[in-house]
């Protein structure tokens, strides 16, 4: 009985009925905004970290290739899910819509777990390869370790916001993105310089401000998907369909690789 319900066609989504020109404008702006907001996190961090010391600013610069790689992973999962989900919506295939969403959620947690392990294994050797200045190394390790340990914010925000965009809920995606950016702008000076009774955390405060803001944006996107995204069933599974994993990776790895190459170019 459940299988039959899953295979039933889903109602027509506006992605399949709206005028193409209007739809393209509505879809393009949130994606542009998403890229801008992700860059804004790093720009705001740099503005406040530069007031700590030149070494702190240099450390932030050295960490950017790894930050780009983490963003590339989130982008790859989001793009793969987006393409698979949009096609399934067009075919009115409810099972594939849910498979795409649930598989993307599974891959998000897998990527976040890998990021967590990298925070304790990879960070110190990476910073040591960038500079012989011990102070810059230590500052970079502090920032990058926090950023990677809580990397689920970076990846999850991209995936769940793209889930909203995939079904045409662009206004809700923008709400999530803008809220996260505002949180980061507020938390940065508070945690870096110790305002309003908070301890001054320096460069660690910049990292915490960024990841906390991304996690807030991710949670808002999760709630909005659950409350407003009626086309998708938000469930977590430890056994996603193999075909869905392959399809998302097949569609998502190319943009992931291209974005990662930008990180390596910056590294060079």
Coordinates of C-alpha atoms in Angstrom, one line a residue:
X1 CA 0.0 0.0 0.0
X2 CA 2.8 2.4 0.9
X3 CA 4.7 1.5 -2.3
X4 CA 1.6 2.4 -4.3
X5 CA 1.2 5.7 -2.6
X6 CA 4.9 6.5 -3.2
X7 CA 4.6 5.8 -6.9
X8 CA 1.5 8.0 -7.4
X9 CA 2.1 11.2 -9.4
X10 CA 2.5 14.3 -7.4
X11 CA 0.5 17.5 -8.1
X12 CA 1.8 19.9 -10.8
X13 CA 4.5 22.2 -9.4
X14 CA 4.8 25.8 -10.7
X15 CA 8.3 24.9 -12.0
X16 CA 6.4 23.1 -14.8
X17 CA 3.7 25.7 -15.4
X18 CA 5.2 29.2 -14.9
X19 CA 6.4 31.2 -17.9
X20 CA 10.1 30.3 -18.7
X21 CA 11.4 33.9 -18.7
X22 CA 9.7 34.7 -15.3
X23 CA 10.8 31.4 -13.9
X24 CA 14.5 31.9 -14.9
X25 CA 14.6 35.3 -13.3
X26 CA 13.1 34.0 -10.1
X27 CA 15.4 31.0 -10.0
X28 CA 18.6 32.8 -11.0
X29 CA 18.5 35.5 -8.3
X30 CA 18.5 33.2 -5.3
X31 CA 21.3 31.2 -6.7
X32 CA 23.4 34.4 -7.3
X33 CA 22.4 35.6 -3.8
X34 CA 23.5 32.2 -2.3
X35 CA 27.0 32.5 -3.9
X36 CA 27.2 36.2 -2.7
X37 CA 26.2 35.3 0.8
X38 CA 28.7 32.5 1.1
X39 CA 31.4 34.9 0.0
X40 CA 30.1 37.5 2.4
X41 CA 30.8 35.3 5.4
X42 CA 34.5 35.3 4.5
X43 CA 34.5 39.0 3.7
X44 CA 32.9 39.9 7.1
X45 CA 35.4 37.6 8.9
X46 CA 38.3 39.3 7.1
X47 CA 37.0 42.8 8.1
X48 CA 37.0 42.0 11.8
X49 CA 40.0 39.6 11.9
X50 CA 42.2 42.3 10.2
X51 CA 41.7 44.3 13.4
X52 CA 43.2 41.6 15.5
X53 CA 46.6 41.4 13.8
X54 CA 48.3 41.1 10.4
X55 CA 49.2 37.5 11.3
X56 CA 45.5 36.7 12.0
X57 CA 44.5 38.1 8.6
X58 CA 47.3 36.1 6.9
X59 CA 46.1 32.9 8.7
X60 CA 42.6 33.5 7.4
X61 CA 43.9 33.9 3.9
X62 CA 45.8 30.6 4.1
X63 CA 42.7 28.7 5.2
X64 CA 40.6 29.8 2.2
X65 CA 41.5 26.9 -0.2
X66 CA 40.1 24.4 2.3
X67 CA 37.0 26.6 2.9
X68 CA 36.5 26.6 -0.8
X69 CA 36.8 22.8 -0.9
X70 CA 34.2 22.4 1.8
X71 CA 31.9 24.8 -0.1
X72 CA 32.5 22.7 -3.2
X73 CA 31.4 19.6 -1.5
X74 CA 28.1 21.3 -0.4
X75 CA 27.6 22.7 -3.9
X76 CA 28.2 19.3 -5.6
X77 CA 25.6 17.5 -3.4
X78 CA 23.2 20.4 -3.8
X79 CA 23.5 20.5 -7.6
X80 CA 23.2 16.7 -8.0
X81 CA 20.1 16.7 -5.8
X82 CA 18.7 19.8 -7.5
X83 CA 19.0 18.2 -11.0
X84 CA 17.6 14.8 -9.9
X85 CA 14.8 16.4 -7.9
X86 CA 13.7 18.8 -10.6
X87 CA 13.5 16.1 -13.2
X88 CA 11.5 13.9 -10.9
X89 CA 9.1 16.8 -10.2
X90 CA 8.7 17.3 -14.0
X91 CA 7.9 13.6 -14.3
X92 CA 5.6 13.8 -11.3
X93 CA 7.5 10.9 -9.7
X94 CA 7.0 11.3 -6.0
X95 CA 9.2 8.3 -5.1
X96 CA 12.2 9.8 -7.0
X97 CA 11.6 13.2 -5.5
X98 CA 11.8 11.8 -2.0
X99 CA 14.7 9.5 -2.9
X100 CA 16.7 12.6 -4.1
X101 CA 16.0 14.6 -1.0
X102 CA 16.6 11.8 1.5
X103 CA 19.8 10.7 -0.3
X104 CA 21.1 14.3 -0.3
X105 CA 20.5 14.5 3.5
X106 CA 22.4 11.3 3.9
X107 CA 25.3 12.5 1.8
X108 CA 25.3 15.8 3.8
X109 CA 25.9 14.0 7.1
X110 CA 28.5 11.7 5.5
X111 CA 30.4 14.8 4.2
X112 CA 30.1 16.5 7.6
X113 CA 31.5 13.4 9.3
X114 CA 34.5 13.4 6.9
X115 CA 35.0 17.2 7.5
X116 CA 35.0 16.5 11.3
X117 CA 37.7 13.9 11.0
X118 CA 39.7 16.2 8.7
X119 CA 39.6 18.9 11.4
X120 CA 41.7 16.8 13.7
X121 CA 43.9 15.0 11.1
X122 CA 44.5 17.3 8.2
X123 CA 44.5 20.9 9.5
X124 CA 47.9 21.1 11.2
X125 CA 49.9 19.5 8.4
X126 CA 48.1 21.7 5.9
X127 CA 48.9 24.9 7.8
X128 CA 52.5 23.7 8.3
X129 CA 52.8 23.3 4.5
X130 CA 51.8 26.9 4.0
X131 CA 54.1 28.9 6.2
X132 CA 57.0 28.5 8.7
X133 CA 55.6 31.2 10.9
X134 CA 54.5 29.4 14.0
X135 CA 52.1 32.1 15.1
X136 CA 50.3 32.1 11.7
X137 CA 50.2 28.3 11.8
X138 CA 48.6 28.3 15.2
X139 CA 46.0 30.9 14.3
X140 CA 45.2 29.1 11.1
X141 CA 44.8 25.8 12.9
X142 CA 42.4 27.4 15.4
X143 CA 40.2 28.9 12.7
X144 CA 40.2 25.9 10.3
X145 CA 39.7 23.3 13.0
X146 CA 36.5 24.9 14.2
X147 CA 35.3 25.6 10.6
X148 CA 35.8 22.0 9.6
X149 CA 34.6 20.4 12.8
X150 CA 31.2 22.2 12.3
X151 CA 31.3 21.9 8.6
X152 CA 27.8 20.5 8.6
X153 CA 26.7 24.2 8.7
X154 CA 28.4 25.1 5.4
X155 CA 27.3 21.9 3.6
X156 CA 23.8 21.7 5.1
X157 CA 22.9 25.3 4.4
X158 CA 23.6 24.8 0.7
X159 CA 21.7 21.6 0.4
X160 CA 18.6 22.5 2.3
X161 CA 18.4 26.0 0.7
X162 CA 18.8 24.4 -2.8
X163 CA 16.0 22.0 -1.8
X164 CA 13.7 25.0 -1.5
X165 CA 14.9 26.5 -4.7
X166 CA 14.4 23.2 -6.5
X167 CA 10.6 23.4 -5.9
X168 CA 10.3 27.1 -6.6
X169 CA 10.3 28.3 -2.9
X170 CA 12.9 30.9 -3.6
X171 CA 11.6 33.5 -1.1
X172 CA 12.1 31.0 1.7
X173 CA 15.6 30.3 0.5
X174 CA 16.4 34.0 0.6
X175 CA 15.0 34.3 4.2
X176 CA 17.4 31.5 5.3
X177 CA 20.4 33.0 3.5
X178 CA 19.9 36.6 4.7
X179 CA 19.2 35.6 8.3
X180 CA 22.5 33.6 8.4
X181 CA 24.4 36.6 7.0
X182 CA 22.9 39.0 9.5
X183 CA 23.7 36.6 12.4
X184 CA 27.3 36.4 11.2
X185 CA 27.6 40.2 11.0
X186 CA 26.3 40.5 14.6
X187 CA 28.2 37.6 16.1
X188 CA 31.6 38.4 14.6
X189 CA 32.5 41.5 16.7
X190 CA 30.8 40.0 19.8
X191 CA 32.8 36.8 19.8
X192 CA 36.1 38.2 18.4
X193 CA 36.4 41.2 20.8
X194 CA 34.3 39.9 23.7
X195 CA 31.4 42.4 23.7
X196 CA 28.3 42.3 26.0
X197 CA 30.1 40.1 28.6
X198 CA 31.2 37.4 26.2
X199 CA 34.9 36.3 26.4
X200 CA 37.2 37.7 23.7
X201 CA 37.9 34.7 21.5
X202 CA 40.0 36.3 18.7
X203 CA 40.3 34.3 15.5
X204 CA 38.4 31.4 17.1
X205 CA 35.5 33.8 17.6
X206 CA 35.4 34.5 13.9
X207 CA 35.2 30.8 13.1
X208 CA 32.5 30.2 15.7
X209 CA 30.5 33.2 14.4
X210 CA 30.6 31.9 10.9
X211 CA 29.7 28.3 11.6
X212 CA 27.0 29.2 14.1
X213 CA 25.4 31.5 11.6
X214 CA 25.5 28.8 8.9
X215 CA 23.9 26.3 11.3
X216 CA 21.2 28.8 12.1
X217 CA 20.6 29.3 8.4
X218 CA 20.6 25.6 7.8
X219 CA 18.0 25.0 10.6
X220 CA 15.8 27.7 9.3
X221 CA 15.9 26.0 5.8
X222 CA 15.1 22.6 7.4
X223 CA 12.1 24.1 9.2
X224 CA 10.9 25.9 6.0
X225 CA 11.3 22.7 4.0
X226 CA 9.3 20.7 6.6
X227 CA 6.5 23.4 6.9
X228 CA 6.3 24.8 3.3
X229 CA 7.8 22.3 0.9
X230 CA 4.9 20.0 0.5
X231 CA 6.4 18.2 -2.6
X232 CA 9.2 16.7 -0.5
X233 CA 9.3 14.2 2.4
X234 CA 12.0 15.2 4.8
X235 CA 13.4 12.0 6.3
X236 CA 16.8 10.7 7.2
X237 CA 17.9 7.2 6.2
X238 CA 21.1 5.2 6.7
X239 CA 20.3 3.2 3.6
X240 CA 19.5 5.5 0.7
X241 CA 18.8 3.9 -2.7
X242 CA 22.0 3.1 -4.5
X243 CA 20.7 4.5 -7.8
X244 CA 20.0 7.9 -6.1
X245 CA 23.5 8.0 -4.6
X246 CA 25.0 7.3 -8.0
X247 CA 22.9 9.8 -9.8
X248 CA 23.5 12.6 -7.3
X249 CA 27.3 12.0 -7.4
X250 CA 27.3 11.7 -11.2
X251 CA 25.6 15.0 -11.5
X252 CA 27.3 16.7 -8.6
X253 CA 30.9 15.7 -8.9
X254 CA 31.8 17.8 -12.0
X255 CA 30.8 21.2 -10.5
X256 CA 32.4 20.0 -7.2
X257 CA 35.7 19.4 -9.0
X258 CA 35.5 22.7 -10.9
X259 CA 35.0 24.6 -7.7
X260 CA 37.8 22.6 -6.0
X261 CA 40.1 23.6 -8.7
X262 CA 39.5 27.3 -7.7
X263 CA 40.7 26.4 -4.3
X264 CA 43.9 24.8 -5.7
X265 CA 44.5 27.8 -7.9
X266 CA 44.3 30.0 -4.7
X267 CA 46.6 27.6 -3.0
X268 CA 49.1 28.0 -5.8

